[in-house]
PDB file of C-alpha atoms in Angstrom:
ATOM      1  CA  MET H   4     -10.602   7.810  -8.371  1.00 42.00           C
ATOM      2  CA  GLN H   5     -11.779   7.409  -4.799  1.00 52.00           C
ATOM      3  CA  ILE H   6     -11.163   4.247  -2.865  1.00 74.00           C
ATOM      4  CA  ARG H   7     -11.263   3.510   0.793  1.00 88.00           C
ATOM      5  CA  GLN H   8      -8.255   3.200   2.992  1.00 90.00           C
ATOM      6  CA  SER H   9      -8.641  -0.547   3.608  1.00 91.00           C
ATOM      7  CA  ALA H  10      -8.792  -1.155  -0.018  1.00 94.00           C
ATOM      8  CA  GLU H  11      -5.525   0.803  -0.475  1.00 95.00           C
ATOM      9  CA  ASP H  12      -3.926  -1.338   2.380  1.00 95.00           C
ATOM     10  CA  TYR H  13      -5.062  -4.585   0.497  1.00 97.00           C
ATOM     11  CA  LEU H  14      -3.674  -3.273  -2.812  1.00 97.00           C
ATOM     12  CA  GLU H  15      -0.344  -2.095  -1.203  1.00 97.00           C
ATOM     13  CA  ALA H  16       0.024  -5.499   0.532  1.00 97.00           C
ATOM     14  CA  ILE H  17      -0.610  -7.206  -2.649  1.00 98.00           C
ATOM     15  CA  LEU H  18       2.085  -5.187  -4.382  1.00 97.00           C
ATOM     16  CA  ILE H  19       4.646  -5.762  -1.516  1.00 97.00           C
ATOM     17  CA  LEU H  20       4.009  -9.610  -1.512  1.00 97.00           C
ATOM     18  CA  SER H  21       4.258  -9.726  -5.282  1.00 96.00           C
ATOM     19  CA  LYS H  22       7.739  -8.189  -5.037  1.00 94.00           C
ATOM     20  CA  GLN H  23       8.722 -10.963  -2.524  1.00 94.00           C
ATOM     21  CA  GLY H  24       7.855 -13.658  -5.090  1.00 85.00           C
ATOM     22  CA  PRO H  25       5.120 -14.977  -7.500  1.00 80.00           C
ATOM     23  CA  GLY H  26       1.973 -16.283  -6.315  1.00 87.00           C
ATOM     24  CA  VAL H  27       0.338 -13.912  -3.823  1.00 96.00           C
ATOM     25  CA  ARG H  28      -2.479 -15.610  -2.060  1.00 95.00           C
ATOM     26  CA  SER H  29      -5.114 -14.588   0.238  1.00 94.00           C
ATOM     27  CA  VAL H  30      -3.534 -16.289   3.181  1.00 95.00           C
ATOM     28  CA  ASP H  31      -0.377 -14.317   2.530  1.00 96.00           C
ATOM     29  CA  ILE H  32      -2.267 -11.089   2.641  1.00 97.00           C
ATOM     30  CA  ALA H  33      -4.202 -12.040   5.837  1.00 97.00           C
ATOM     31  CA  SER H  34      -0.913 -12.837   7.629  1.00 96.00           C
ATOM     32  CA  MET H  35       0.702  -9.537   6.478  1.00 96.00           C
ATOM     33  CA  LEU H  36      -2.155  -7.493   7.312  1.00 95.00           C
ATOM     34  CA  GLU H  37      -3.157  -9.365  10.512  1.00 94.00           C
ATOM     35  CA  VAL H  38      -6.655  -9.837   9.468  1.00 96.00           C
ATOM     36  CA  SER H  39      -8.984 -12.868   9.150  1.00 96.00           C
ATOM     37  CA  LYS H  40      -9.033 -15.037   6.065  1.00 94.00           C
ATOM     38  CA  PRO H  41     -12.893 -14.232   5.634  1.00 95.00           C
ATOM     39  CA  SER H  42     -11.974 -10.465   5.767  1.00 95.00           C
ATOM     40  CA  VAL H  43      -9.543 -10.924   3.023  1.00 96.00           C
ATOM     41  CA  SER H  44     -12.053 -13.099   1.017  1.00 94.00           C
ATOM     42  CA  HIS H  45     -14.568 -10.374   1.186  1.00 94.00           C
ATOM     43  CA  ALA H  46     -12.175  -7.592   0.205  1.00 95.00           C
ATOM     44  CA  MET H  47     -10.709  -9.726  -2.722  1.00 96.00           C
ATOM     45  CA  LYS H  48     -14.325 -10.200  -4.099  1.00 95.00           C
ATOM     46  CA  LEU H  49     -14.865  -6.386  -3.970  1.00 95.00           C
ATOM     47  CA  LEU H  50     -11.585  -5.552  -5.388  1.00 97.00           C
ATOM     48  CA  ARG H  51     -12.164  -8.017  -8.204  1.00 96.00           C
ATOM     49  CA  GLU H  52     -15.488  -6.938  -8.861  1.00 95.00           C
ATOM     50  CA  ASP H  53     -14.158  -3.236  -9.136  1.00 95.00           C
ATOM     51  CA  GLY H  54     -11.550  -4.084 -11.592  1.00 96.00           C
ATOM     52  CA  TYR H  55      -8.470  -3.750  -9.308  1.00 97.00           C
ATOM     53  CA  ILE H  56      -7.216  -7.281  -9.198  1.00 98.00           C
ATOM     54  CA  ALA H  57      -7.764 -10.619 -10.717  1.00 97.00           C
ATOM     55  CA  MET H  58      -7.627 -13.993  -9.242  1.00 95.00           C
ATOM     56  CA  ASP H  59      -6.994 -17.034 -11.252  1.00 94.00           C
ATOM     57  CA  ARG H  60      -8.581 -20.517 -10.423  1.00 93.00           C
ATOM     58  CA  TYR H  61      -5.832 -21.271  -7.934  1.00 92.00           C
ATOM     59  CA  GLY H  62      -6.643 -18.244  -5.957  1.00 91.00           C
ATOM     60  CA  THR H  63      -3.477 -16.267  -6.996  1.00 96.00           C
ATOM     61  CA  VAL H  64      -4.080 -12.578  -6.824  1.00 97.00           C
ATOM     62  CA  THR H  65      -2.668 -10.254  -9.391  1.00 96.00           C
ATOM     63  CA  LEU H  66      -2.921  -6.512  -9.509  1.00 97.00           C
ATOM     64  CA  LEU H  67      -4.642  -5.036 -12.829  1.00 97.00           C
ATOM     65  CA  ASP H  68      -3.509  -1.609 -14.089  1.00 97.00           C
ATOM     66  CA  LYS H  69      -5.831   0.552 -11.977  1.00 96.00           C
ATOM     67  CA  GLY H  70      -5.053  -1.497  -8.875  1.00 97.00           C
ATOM     68  CA  ALA H  71      -1.240  -1.351  -9.335  1.00 97.00           C
ATOM     69  CA  GLU H  72      -1.567   2.526 -10.145  1.00 96.00           C
ATOM     70  CA  ILE H  73      -3.069   2.836  -6.551  1.00 96.00           C
ATOM     71  CA  ALA H  74      -0.690   0.289  -4.839  1.00 97.00           C
ATOM     72  CA  ASN H  75       2.179   2.034  -6.206  1.00 97.00           C
ATOM     73  CA  ARG H  76       1.086   5.488  -5.058  1.00 96.00           C
ATOM     74  CA  ILE H  77       0.401   4.408  -1.540  1.00 96.00           C
ATOM     75  CA  TYR H  78       3.629   2.376  -1.418  1.00 96.00           C
ATOM     76  CA  GLU H  79       5.620   5.372  -2.577  1.00 97.00           C
ATOM     77  CA  ARG H  80       4.067   7.395   0.163  1.00 97.00           C
ATOM     78  CA  HIS H  81       4.805   4.866   2.737  1.00 96.00           C
ATOM     79  CA  ARG H  82       8.368   4.498   1.856  1.00 96.00           C
ATOM     80  CA  VAL H  83       9.074   8.499   1.648  1.00 97.00           C
ATOM     81  CA  LEU H  84       7.097   9.143   4.899  1.00 97.00           C
ATOM     82  CA  THR H  85       8.751   6.194   6.700  1.00 97.00           C
ATOM     83  CA  GLY H  86      12.128   7.413   5.376  1.00 96.00           C
ATOM     84  CA  MET H  87      11.482  10.986   6.451  1.00 94.00           C
ATOM     85  CA  PHE H  88      10.336  10.157   9.899  1.00 96.00           C
ATOM     86  CA  GLU H  89      13.416   7.947  10.427  1.00 96.00           C
ATOM     87  CA  SER H  90      15.693  10.818   9.271  1.00 93.00           C
ATOM     88  CA  LEU H  91      14.074  12.845  11.981  1.00 94.00           C
ATOM     89  CA  GLY H  92      15.239  10.266  14.448  1.00 96.00           C
ATOM     90  CA  VAL H  93      11.921   8.519  14.968  1.00 97.00           C
ATOM     91  CA  SER H  94      12.630   4.762  15.321  1.00 98.00           C
ATOM     92  CA  PRO H  95      11.988   2.478  12.477  1.00 97.00           C
ATOM     93  CA  GLU H  96       8.982   0.784  14.118  1.00 97.00           C
ATOM     94  CA  VAL H  97       7.207   3.925  14.983  1.00 98.00           C
ATOM     95  CA  ALA H  98       8.017   5.521  11.639  1.00 97.00           C
ATOM     96  CA  LYS H  99       6.625   2.726   9.813  1.00 95.00           C
ATOM     97  CA  GLU H 100       3.350   2.823  11.973  1.00 95.00           C
ATOM     98  CA  ASP H 101       2.960   6.429  11.549  1.00 96.00           C
ATOM     99  CA  ALA H 102       3.465   6.345   7.857  1.00 96.00           C
ATOM    100  CA  CYS H 103       0.661   3.730   7.692  1.00 92.00           C
ATOM    101  CA  LYS H 104      -1.626   5.941   9.497  1.00 93.00           C
ATOM    102  CA  ILE H 105      -1.129   9.187   7.275  1.00 95.00           C
ATOM    103  CA  GLU H 106      -0.245   7.854   3.917  1.00 93.00           C
ATOM    104  CA  HIS H 107      -3.957   7.769   3.052  1.00 91.00           C
ATOM    105  CA  CYS H 108      -5.030  11.087   4.166  1.00 91.00           C
ATOM    106  CA  LEU H 109      -2.205  13.538   2.896  1.00 93.00           C
ATOM    107  CA  SER H 110      -3.133  15.671  -0.149  1.00 94.00           C
ATOM    108  CA  GLN H 111      -1.128  15.060  -3.285  1.00 94.00           C
ATOM    109  CA  GLU H 112       0.208  18.674  -2.881  1.00 97.00           C
ATOM    110  CA  THR H 113       1.457  18.228   0.643  1.00 96.00           C
ATOM    111  CA  PHE H 114       2.919  14.833  -0.227  1.00 96.00           C
ATOM    112  CA  ASP H 115       4.543  16.110  -3.158  1.00 96.00           C
ATOM    113  CA  LYS H 116       6.417  18.915  -0.937  1.00 96.00           C
ATOM    114  CA  ILE H 117       7.367  16.407   1.664  1.00 95.00           C
ATOM    115  CA  LYS H 118       8.958  14.027  -1.039  1.00 95.00           C
ATOM    116  CA  GLU H 119      10.607  17.114  -2.679  1.00 95.00           C
ATOM    117  CA  HIS H 120      12.144  18.078   0.715  1.00 94.00           C
ATOM    118  CA  TYR H 121      13.049  14.501   1.518  1.00 93.00           C
ATOM    119  CA  LEU H 122      14.876  13.785  -1.595  1.00 93.00           C
ATOM    120  CA  LYS H 123      16.644  17.315  -1.282  1.00 93.00           C
ATOM    121  CA  MET H 124      17.969  16.108   2.160  1.00 90.00           C
ATOM    122  CA  GLY H 125      19.449  13.063   0.303  1.00 91.00           C
ATOM    123  CA  GLY H 126      16.668  10.680   1.215  1.00 87.00           C
ATOM    124  CA  LYS H 127      16.107   7.672  -1.001  1.00 85.00           C
ATOM    125  CA  ILE H 128      12.859   6.059  -2.243  1.00 81.00           C
TER     126      ILE H 128
END
């Protein structure tokens, strides 16, 4: 399953926002990702057409199974990498930024080893 980094970012944002409360809206996504509402609208159209999300008539965004699978994978990477960087002494702000930059491009093998090491060190996901 191949998907672009920007789509992964949108799916991850939807997941995070849905954990904060029901009713994820495009304006919430735009605010979180610091992008324009038209950009979000275009992305939501593509994600909906590809079967990653659903939108109801009120504009509420919901992850479908294949969208949730990707969002959960990226979000796990984000949390593990951020935690790992912070455990190395990186500031929380920089750790989060760096995790966002590399969470999309690591191989599954490399991520699995990082996660294994992080958990052995007592890290929490």
